[in-house]
Tab-separated table of C-alpha atoms in Angstrom:
chain	number	residue	atom	x	y	z
A	1	UNK	CA	86.755	92.602	147.493
A	2	UNK	CA	90.540	92.479	147.691
A	3	UNK	CA	90.564	89.109	145.977
A	4	UNK	CA	88.351	90.437	143.213
A	5	UNK	CA	90.623	93.425	142.750
A	6	UNK	CA	93.696	91.195	142.600
A	7	UNK	CA	91.958	88.946	140.069
A	8	UNK	CA	91.060	91.926	137.882
A	9	UNK	CA	94.635	93.243	138.088
A	10	UNK	CA	96.036	89.843	137.124
A	11	UNK	CA	93.662	89.659	134.166
A	12	UNK	CA	94.581	93.189	133.064
A	13	UNK	CA	98.276	92.415	133.367
A	14	UNK	CA	97.773	89.536	130.963
A	15	UNK	CA	96.381	91.842	128.291
A	16	UNK	CA	99.104	93.939	126.699
A	17	UNK	CA	98.242	97.563	125.941
A	18	UNK	CA	98.986	96.905	122.288
A	19	UNK	CA	98.305	93.264	121.659
A	20	UNK	CA	100.369	92.991	118.497
A	21	UNK	CA	104.124	93.068	118.265
A	22	UNK	CA	105.872	94.201	115.122
A	23	UNK	CA	105.570	90.828	113.325
A	24	UNK	CA	101.921	90.475	114.352
A	25	UNK	CA	101.099	93.972	113.114
A	26	UNK	CA	102.798	93.321	109.776
A	27	UNK	CA	100.967	89.996	109.362
A	28	UNK	CA	97.623	91.740	109.880
A	29	UNK	CA	98.639	94.638	107.638
A	30	UNK	CA	99.676	92.253	104.856
A	31	UNK	CA	96.122	90.925	104.648
A	32	UNK	CA	94.531	94.376	104.266
A	33	UNK	CA	93.299	95.337	100.817
A	34	UNK	CA	93.497	99.013	101.704
A	35	UNK	CA	96.098	100.429	104.060
A	36	UNK	CA	95.263	103.480	106.140
A	37	UNK	CA	97.202	106.552	107.214
A	38	UNK	CA	97.139	105.093	110.734
A	39	UNK	CA	98.852	101.921	109.451
A	40	UNK	CA	101.625	104.007	107.901
A	41	UNK	CA	102.099	105.931	111.155
A	42	UNK	CA	102.301	102.683	113.170
A	43	UNK	CA	104.732	101.074	110.716
A	44	UNK	CA	106.950	104.155	110.695
A	45	UNK	CA	106.979	104.044	114.507
A	46	UNK	CA	108.274	100.469	114.398
A	47	UNK	CA	110.861	101.373	111.749
A	48	UNK	CA	112.296	104.222	113.812
A	49	UNK	CA	112.466	101.796	116.766
A	50	UNK	CA	109.696	103.403	118.763
A	51	UNK	CA	107.027	101.199	120.348
A	52	UNK	CA	103.634	102.394	119.066
A	53	UNK	CA	101.401	103.832	121.799
A	54	UNK	CA	98.275	104.696	119.869
A	55	UNK	CA	97.616	106.906	116.854
A	56	UNK	CA	97.521	110.296	118.577
A	57	UNK	CA	100.758	109.729	120.492
A	58	UNK	CA	102.514	108.199	117.509
A	59	UNK	CA	101.463	111.041	115.257
A	60	UNK	CA	102.654	113.580	117.795
A	61	UNK	CA	105.996	111.788	118.064
A	62	UNK	CA	106.461	111.641	114.290
A	63	UNK	CA	105.323	115.250	114.022
A	64	UNK	CA	108.169	116.282	116.311
A	65	UNK	CA	110.660	114.822	113.837
A	66	UNK	CA	109.023	116.821	111.013
A	67	UNK	CA	107.850	113.672	109.252
A	68	UNK	CA	104.142	114.575	109.373
A	69	UNK	CA	104.353	118.342	109.005
A	70	UNK	CA	101.086	119.663	107.440
A	71	UNK	CA	99.723	116.112	107.187
A	72	UNK	CA	96.704	116.288	109.444
A	73	UNK	CA	94.940	113.225	108.078
A	74	UNK	CA	92.410	111.018	109.816
A	75	UNK	CA	93.651	107.706	111.180
A	76	UNK	CA	91.278	105.697	108.978
A	77	UNK	CA	91.905	107.631	105.784
A	78	UNK	CA	92.907	105.371	102.880
A	79	UNK	CA	96.638	105.608	102.296
A	80	UNK	CA	97.492	107.177	98.946
A	81	UNK	CA	100.859	106.713	97.288
A	82	UNK	CA	101.514	110.454	97.507
A	83	UNK	CA	100.975	110.558	101.286
A	84	UNK	CA	103.406	107.683	101.803
A	85	UNK	CA	105.877	109.181	99.316
A	86	UNK	CA	105.934	112.428	101.273
A	87	UNK	CA	106.577	110.557	104.539
A	88	UNK	CA	109.366	108.519	102.916
A	89	UNK	CA	110.925	111.524	101.178
A	90	UNK	CA	111.035	113.411	104.468
A	91	UNK	CA	112.389	110.438	106.409
A	92	UNK	CA	115.133	109.811	103.847
A	93	UNK	CA	115.777	113.507	103.149
A	94	UNK	CA	115.445	112.778	99.441
A	95	UNK	CA	116.835	115.448	97.153
A	96	UNK	CA	116.541	113.652	93.824
A	97	UNK	CA	113.793	115.909	92.516
A	98	UNK	CA	114.292	119.659	92.161
A	99	UNK	CA	110.527	120.188	92.005
A	100	UNK	CA	110.114	118.305	95.285
A	101	UNK	CA	112.766	120.472	96.914
A	102	UNK	CA	110.914	123.584	95.727
A	103	UNK	CA	107.293	122.615	96.293
A	104	UNK	CA	107.417	119.607	98.644
A	105	UNK	CA	104.038	118.365	97.424
A	106	UNK	CA	102.897	114.746	97.363
A	107	UNK	CA	103.111	114.690	93.567
A	108	UNK	CA	106.790	115.643	93.540
A	109	UNK	CA	107.510	113.523	96.596
A	110	UNK	CA	106.391	110.550	94.490
A	111	UNK	CA	108.745	111.708	91.698
A	112	UNK	CA	111.564	111.934	94.246
A	113	UNK	CA	110.782	108.407	95.509
A	114	UNK	CA	110.876	107.090	91.923
A	115	UNK	CA	114.227	108.828	91.359
A	116	UNK	CA	115.478	107.294	94.603
A	117	UNK	CA	114.409	103.799	93.535
A	118	UNK	CA	111.921	103.457	96.403
A	119	UNK	CA	108.830	103.476	94.193
A	120	UNK	CA	108.282	102.438	90.597
A	121	UNK	CA	107.257	104.800	87.805
A	122	UNK	CA	103.925	104.353	86.077
A	123	UNK	CA	101.761	105.000	89.118
A	124	UNK	CA	100.058	108.074	90.449
A	125	UNK	CA	100.213	109.900	93.751
A	126	UNK	CA	96.457	109.244	93.972
A	127	UNK	CA	96.774	105.433	93.934
A	128	UNK	CA	95.381	103.825	97.075
A	129	UNK	CA	97.867	101.339	98.516
A	130	UNK	CA	97.237	97.876	99.900
A	131	UNK	CA	98.877	96.613	103.072
A	132	UNK	CA	101.408	94.585	101.065
A	133	UNK	CA	102.297	97.633	98.948
A	134	UNK	CA	102.868	99.702	102.082
A	135	UNK	CA	105.148	97.004	103.529
A	136	UNK	CA	107.027	96.726	100.230
A	137	UNK	CA	107.675	100.476	100.032
A	138	UNK	CA	108.863	100.660	103.643
A	139	UNK	CA	111.104	97.605	103.110
A	140	UNK	CA	112.687	99.293	100.102
A	141	UNK	CA	113.139	102.466	102.116
A	142	UNK	CA	114.912	100.669	104.973
A	143	UNK	CA	117.018	98.621	102.523
A	144	UNK	CA	118.074	101.809	100.739
A	145	UNK	CA	118.944	103.489	104.028
A	146	UNK	CA	120.913	100.538	105.377
A	147	UNK	CA	122.594	99.736	102.069
A	148	UNK	CA	122.377	96.402	100.317
A	149	UNK	CA	122.754	93.481	102.634
B	1	UNK	CA	113.567	29.639	99.846
B	2	UNK	CA	114.769	31.281	103.034
B	3	UNK	CA	117.393	33.136	101.068
B	4	UNK	CA	114.767	34.372	98.615
B	5	UNK	CA	112.575	35.587	101.475
B	6	UNK	CA	115.516	37.360	103.072
B	7	UNK	CA	116.300	38.997	99.736
B	8	UNK	CA	112.699	40.196	99.331
B	9	UNK	CA	112.601	41.557	102.894
B	10	UNK	CA	115.952	43.251	102.367
B	11	UNK	CA	114.792	44.848	99.099
B	12	UNK	CA	111.588	46.036	100.784
B	13	UNK	CA	113.603	47.590	103.593
B	14	UNK	CA	115.857	49.402	101.113
B	15	UNK	CA	112.810	50.662	99.206
B	16	UNK	CA	111.289	51.861	102.458
B	17	UNK	CA	114.365	53.793	103.522
B	18	UNK	CA	114.852	55.165	100.010
B	19	UNK	CA	111.686	57.207	100.498
B	20	UNK	CA	111.965	60.903	101.369
B	21	UNK	CA	112.938	61.647	104.946
B	22	UNK	CA	111.980	65.012	106.335
B	23	UNK	CA	115.219	66.897	106.962
B	24	UNK	CA	116.019	68.886	110.059
B	25	UNK	CA	114.857	72.510	110.221
B	26	UNK	CA	116.371	74.375	113.154
B	27	UNK	CA	116.202	78.018	114.205
B	28	UNK	CA	119.777	79.226	114.709
B	29	UNK	CA	119.033	82.757	115.839
B	30	UNK	CA	116.180	85.211	116.284
B	31	UNK	CA	116.563	88.959	116.387
B	32	UNK	CA	113.620	91.175	117.355
B	33	UNK	CA	109.997	90.271	116.708
B	34	UNK	CA	109.665	87.020	114.744
B	35	UNK	CA	106.695	84.655	114.764
B	36	UNK	CA	105.859	81.293	113.235
B	37	UNK	CA	102.660	79.486	112.390
B	38	UNK	CA	102.388	75.733	112.063
B	39	UNK	CA	98.737	75.400	113.040
B	40	UNK	CA	96.107	78.081	113.355
B	41	UNK	CA	97.940	80.598	115.529
B	42	UNK	CA	101.040	82.731	115.227
B	43	UNK	CA	103.519	82.069	118.044
B	44	UNK	CA	106.819	83.743	118.914
B	45	UNK	CA	109.801	82.057	117.267
B	46	UNK	CA	112.677	81.126	119.564
B	47	UNK	CA	116.277	80.137	119.051
B	48	UNK	CA	116.985	76.387	118.720
B	49	UNK	CA	113.327	75.654	117.984
B	50	UNK	CA	112.708	72.788	115.531
B	51	UNK	CA	110.264	73.458	112.704
B	52	UNK	CA	108.435	71.162	110.334
B	53	UNK	CA	107.558	71.537	106.642
B	54	UNK	CA	104.418	73.622	106.254
B	55	UNK	CA	105.530	76.188	108.830
B	56	UNK	CA	105.252	79.899	108.051
B	57	UNK	CA	107.772	82.377	109.467
B	58	UNK	CA	107.164	86.116	109.623
B	59	UNK	CA	109.581	88.833	110.724
B	60	UNK	CA	108.722	92.296	111.985
B	61	UNK	CA	110.436	95.627	111.424
B	62	UNK	CA	114.136	95.627	112.394
B	63	UNK	CA	113.842	91.870	113.017
B	64	UNK	CA	115.366	88.811	111.402
B	65	UNK	CA	115.880	85.090	111.850
B	66	UNK	CA	118.471	82.569	110.713
B	67	UNK	CA	117.135	79.101	109.976
B	68	UNK	CA	119.159	76.011	109.221
B	69	UNK	CA	117.487	73.662	106.773
B	70	UNK	CA	119.644	70.534	106.552
B	71	UNK	CA	123.033	72.149	105.974
B	72	UNK	CA	121.659	75.190	104.170
B	73	UNK	CA	121.367	78.535	105.907
B	74	UNK	CA	118.412	80.817	105.284
B	75	UNK	CA	118.431	84.359	106.648
B	76	UNK	CA	114.938	85.845	106.810
B	77	UNK	CA	115.268	89.617	106.531
B	78	UNK	CA	112.963	92.220	108.168
B	79	UNK	CA	109.281	92.444	107.171
B	80	UNK	CA	109.389	89.108	105.367
B	81	UNK	CA	106.998	86.165	105.296
B	82	UNK	CA	108.073	82.710	104.100
B	83	UNK	CA	106.613	79.242	104.127
B	84	UNK	CA	108.802	76.158	104.262
B	85	UNK	CA	106.979	73.829	101.893
B	86	UNK	CA	109.395	70.964	101.670
B	87	UNK	CA	112.665	69.799	103.081
B	88	UNK	CA	113.576	66.205	102.446
B	89	UNK	CA	116.426	63.882	101.710
B	90	UNK	CA	115.985	60.843	99.562
B	91	UNK	CA	118.434	58.083	98.747
B	92	UNK	CA	118.588	57.316	95.063
B	93	UNK	CA	117.293	53.857	94.183
B	94	UNK	CA	120.397	53.305	92.050
B	95	UNK	CA	122.445	53.740	95.215
B	96	UNK	CA	124.454	56.555	93.661
B	97	UNK	CA	124.223	59.243	96.332
B	98	UNK	CA	121.103	61.068	97.504
B	99	UNK	CA	118.722	63.838	96.509
B	100	UNK	CA	118.192	66.784	98.844
B	101	UNK	CA	115.117	68.862	98.075
B	102	UNK	CA	114.035	72.118	99.719
B	103	UNK	CA	111.214	74.388	98.654
B	104	UNK	CA	110.511	77.796	100.199
B	105	UNK	CA	107.613	80.094	99.367
B	106	UNK	CA	108.375	83.812	99.627
B	107	UNK	CA	105.216	85.873	100.056
B	108	UNK	CA	106.896	89.203	100.793
B	109	UNK	CA	110.250	90.684	101.766
B	110	UNK	CA	113.609	89.073	101.182
B	111	UNK	CA	115.732	86.099	102.160
B	112	UNK	CA	119.398	85.317	101.825
B	113	UNK	CA	120.108	81.678	101.099
B	114	UNK	CA	123.480	79.986	101.452
B	115	UNK	CA	123.217	76.556	99.930
B	116	UNK	CA	125.548	73.797	100.996
B	117	UNK	CA	126.512	71.325	98.330
B	118	UNK	CA	127.896	67.871	98.945
B	119	UNK	CA	129.379	65.562	96.376
B	120	UNK	CA	127.108	62.601	95.603
B	121	UNK	CA	124.095	64.609	96.807
B	122	UNK	CA	121.943	66.226	94.157
B	123	UNK	CA	120.847	69.453	95.828
B	124	UNK	CA	117.665	71.220	94.797
B	125	UNK	CA	116.903	74.448	96.622
B	126	UNK	CA	113.939	76.377	95.261
B	127	UNK	CA	112.450	79.690	96.327
B	128	UNK	CA	109.064	80.383	94.770
B	129	UNK	CA	107.152	83.671	94.592
B	130	UNK	CA	103.829	84.397	92.847
B	131	UNK	CA	105.710	85.467	89.689
B	132	UNK	CA	108.826	83.290	89.419
B	133	UNK	CA	110.999	80.586	90.987
B	134	UNK	CA	114.717	80.363	91.635
B	135	UNK	CA	116.498	77.012	91.613
B	136	UNK	CA	119.953	76.696	93.056
B	137	UNK	CA	122.671	74.082	93.128
B	138	UNK	CA	125.395	75.093	95.528
B	139	UNK	CA	125.525	78.846	95.795
B	140	UNK	CA	124.543	81.961	97.685
B	141	UNK	CA	121.760	84.292	96.639
B	142	UNK	CA	119.580	87.152	97.820
B	143	UNK	CA	115.939	86.917	96.810
B	144	UNK	CA	113.234	89.521	97.309
B	145	UNK	CA	109.588	89.846	96.362
B	146	UNK	CA	106.989	92.584	96.551
B	147	UNK	CA	103.653	93.067	94.804
B	148	UNK	CA	104.804	96.150	92.865
B	149	UNK	CA	108.368	95.320	91.942
B	150	UNK	CA	108.033	91.551	91.592
B	151	UNK	CA	110.848	89.083	92.181
B	152	UNK	CA	114.535	89.899	92.209
B	153	UNK	CA	117.319	87.317	92.503
B	154	UNK	CA	120.828	88.610	93.139
B	155	UNK	CA	123.416	85.876	92.724
B	156	UNK	CA	126.277	86.220	95.174
B	157	UNK	CA	128.070	82.974	94.374
B	158	UNK	CA	127.581	80.005	92.054
B	159	UNK	CA	124.843	79.492	89.497
B	160	UNK	CA	121.109	80.088	89.848
B	161	UNK	CA	118.266	79.283	87.507
B	162	UNK	CA	115.327	81.689	87.366
B	163	UNK	CA	112.010	80.561	85.852
B	164	UNK	CA	108.975	82.764	85.476
B	165	UNK	CA	105.382	81.535	85.300
B	166	UNK	CA	105.355	81.741	81.493
B	167	UNK	CA	108.207	79.262	81.196
B	168	UNK	CA	110.961	81.795	80.469
B	169	UNK	CA	114.235	80.531	81.966
B	170	UNK	CA	117.433	82.400	82.713
B	171	UNK	CA	120.706	81.042	84.090
B	172	UNK	CA	122.606	83.464	86.264
B	173	UNK	CA	126.188	83.582	87.467
B	174	UNK	CA	127.499	85.579	90.401
B	175	UNK	CA	127.008	89.304	89.936
B	176	UNK	CA	123.953	88.993	87.719
B	177	UNK	CA	120.412	89.909	88.694
B	178	UNK	CA	117.164	88.250	87.633
B	179	UNK	CA	114.181	90.554	87.798
B	180	UNK	CA	110.618	89.509	86.990
B	181	UNK	CA	108.088	92.318	87.212
B	182	UNK	CA	104.452	91.324	87.806
B	183	UNK	CA	103.233	93.247	84.747
B	184	UNK	CA	105.774	91.807	82.261
B	185	UNK	CA	105.628	88.436	80.557
B	186	UNK	CA	109.425	88.151	80.363
B	187	UNK	CA	112.145	88.866	82.913
B	188	UNK	CA	114.200	92.037	82.494
B	189	UNK	CA	117.423	91.612	80.465
B	190	UNK	CA	120.090	90.158	82.737
B	191	UNK	CA	122.501	92.956	81.903
B	192	UNK	CA	119.892	95.701	82.320
B	193	UNK	CA	121.450	97.005	85.524
B	194	UNK	CA	124.945	96.978	84.044
B	195	UNK	CA	123.708	98.568	80.816
B	196	UNK	CA	122.162	101.453	82.681
B	197	UNK	CA	125.466	102.129	84.401
B	198	UNK	CA	127.623	101.710	81.285
B	199	UNK	CA	128.783	104.731	79.326
B	200	UNK	CA	129.406	104.639	75.615
B	201	UNK	CA	131.398	107.343	73.921
B	202	UNK	CA	131.549	107.823	70.169
B	203	UNK	CA	134.314	109.702	68.361
B	204	UNK	CA	134.881	110.323	64.659
B	205	UNK	CA	137.628	107.983	63.490
B	206	UNK	CA	139.889	110.718	62.077
B	207	UNK	CA	140.224	112.411	65.453
B	208	UNK	CA	143.751	112.554	66.748
B	209	UNK	CA	144.460	111.032	70.143
B	210	UNK	CA	145.006	114.481	71.558
B	211	UNK	CA	141.695	115.660	70.213
B	212	UNK	CA	140.018	112.591	71.626
B	213	UNK	CA	141.470	113.160	75.033
B	214	UNK	CA	140.489	116.804	74.989
B	215	UNK	CA	137.077	115.854	73.778
B	216	UNK	CA	136.648	113.276	76.518
B	217	UNK	CA	137.689	115.711	79.195
B	218	UNK	CA	135.879	118.830	78.151
B	219	UNK	CA	132.973	117.828	75.930
B	220	UNK	CA	130.530	115.723	77.868
B	221	UNK	CA	128.037	115.966	75.010
B	222	UNK	CA	130.212	113.445	73.168
B	223	UNK	CA	129.347	110.884	75.762
B	224	UNK	CA	126.258	109.227	74.437
B	225	UNK	CA	123.984	107.672	76.968
B	226	UNK	CA	123.615	104.107	75.758
B	227	UNK	CA	119.933	103.933	76.584
B	228	UNK	CA	119.190	107.030	74.538
B	229	UNK	CA	118.391	106.644	70.876
B	230	UNK	CA	121.101	108.235	68.634
B	231	UNK	CA	118.387	109.855	66.514
B	232	UNK	CA	117.610	112.100	69.453
B	233	UNK	CA	121.154	113.415	69.591
B	234	UNK	CA	122.316	113.579	65.983
B	235	UNK	CA	120.310	115.879	63.712
B	236	UNK	CA	121.962	115.047	60.407
B	237	UNK	CA	122.341	111.461	59.247
B	238	UNK	CA	125.574	110.811	57.318
B	239	UNK	CA	127.773	107.750	56.973
B	240	UNK	CA	130.967	108.018	58.967
B	241	UNK	CA	133.629	105.809	60.475
B	242	UNK	CA	133.704	106.091	64.224
B	243	UNK	CA	135.591	104.680	67.165
B	244	UNK	CA	133.326	103.408	69.879
B	245	UNK	CA	134.477	103.217	73.481
B	246	UNK	CA	132.296	101.391	75.965
B	247	UNK	CA	133.082	101.758	79.634
B	248	UNK	CA	131.535	98.652	81.176
B	249	UNK	CA	130.936	98.802	84.909
């Protein structure tokens, strides 16, 4: 029995709680035609240097920073440009749009992201994003925050 | 006869060695989560690892890698995926130097390339994205690609050639930016960034210097945004001599 228990423990130790590291997660995300709210939460966790520990915990952690205030979306909900824009605008403390500062809605968050050069004009806050588009927006956000390399 | 045979063997040997030789690809440093794929599986990338053409490299968030390809240095920035298609050195049959050829595919993210140039070696360093390709001969550049924004090449040093898929070519010097959007058939104007930052001011020619100075200081409406059409600012159309000042960034 002891041997069996040891064997099971060894096997469990070999399986990481979250099998993908940051590069692995991004590789998988890049192949997705439709990104989800859960993907955005996981990617934001990596960006703020926090190891993801599952959707509920990650959401709670991001909620504490104010990033997900009033954004009680399901993990598998398709990611719309407006949802991501609101997360980015909050993370970057964007102030480029007066309407966003007043209303704080997804529509004006997108306007603020366009003004900040994070997103391109010509889209809509209702556009559903692919995995590559999510990665691109987050890359532009981190580049803008770190300054040009 | 023996001499002839020796000559033929010698020529064959030269022809053999004149063929392309795969150049060395070495990982100089790895920071954070970086993986590579040369077969079916992604594996963690480690410092001092040797890679072969056909290898893909992918970086995670807050992660990067520096790869030496021959004497060129390629920095793979965070959340980037590249594929090293080709890296070879070939001696010219004429005997006049060699040809060094490197081709990188950039699927997403950005890379910074520092290209080493030797005399007598024709250096070709190309970075291809789905919308355009950059070709470099001895320079430093920052290249990025994303599905929404397209390809951007920022030239840091030297000269770069940017070609889009429709055959439009632009030559860029240091300080210029090539930008090919996925939805456009032509690249953006090379001076687009500078133009957006430039300020043009227009003054009637009979203004005195003092008036001009006062006008510049206190009447911002005289500063005409160069991207705005004059018809939108001036109501009445009359012929007039003017002095045009352009503040170029």
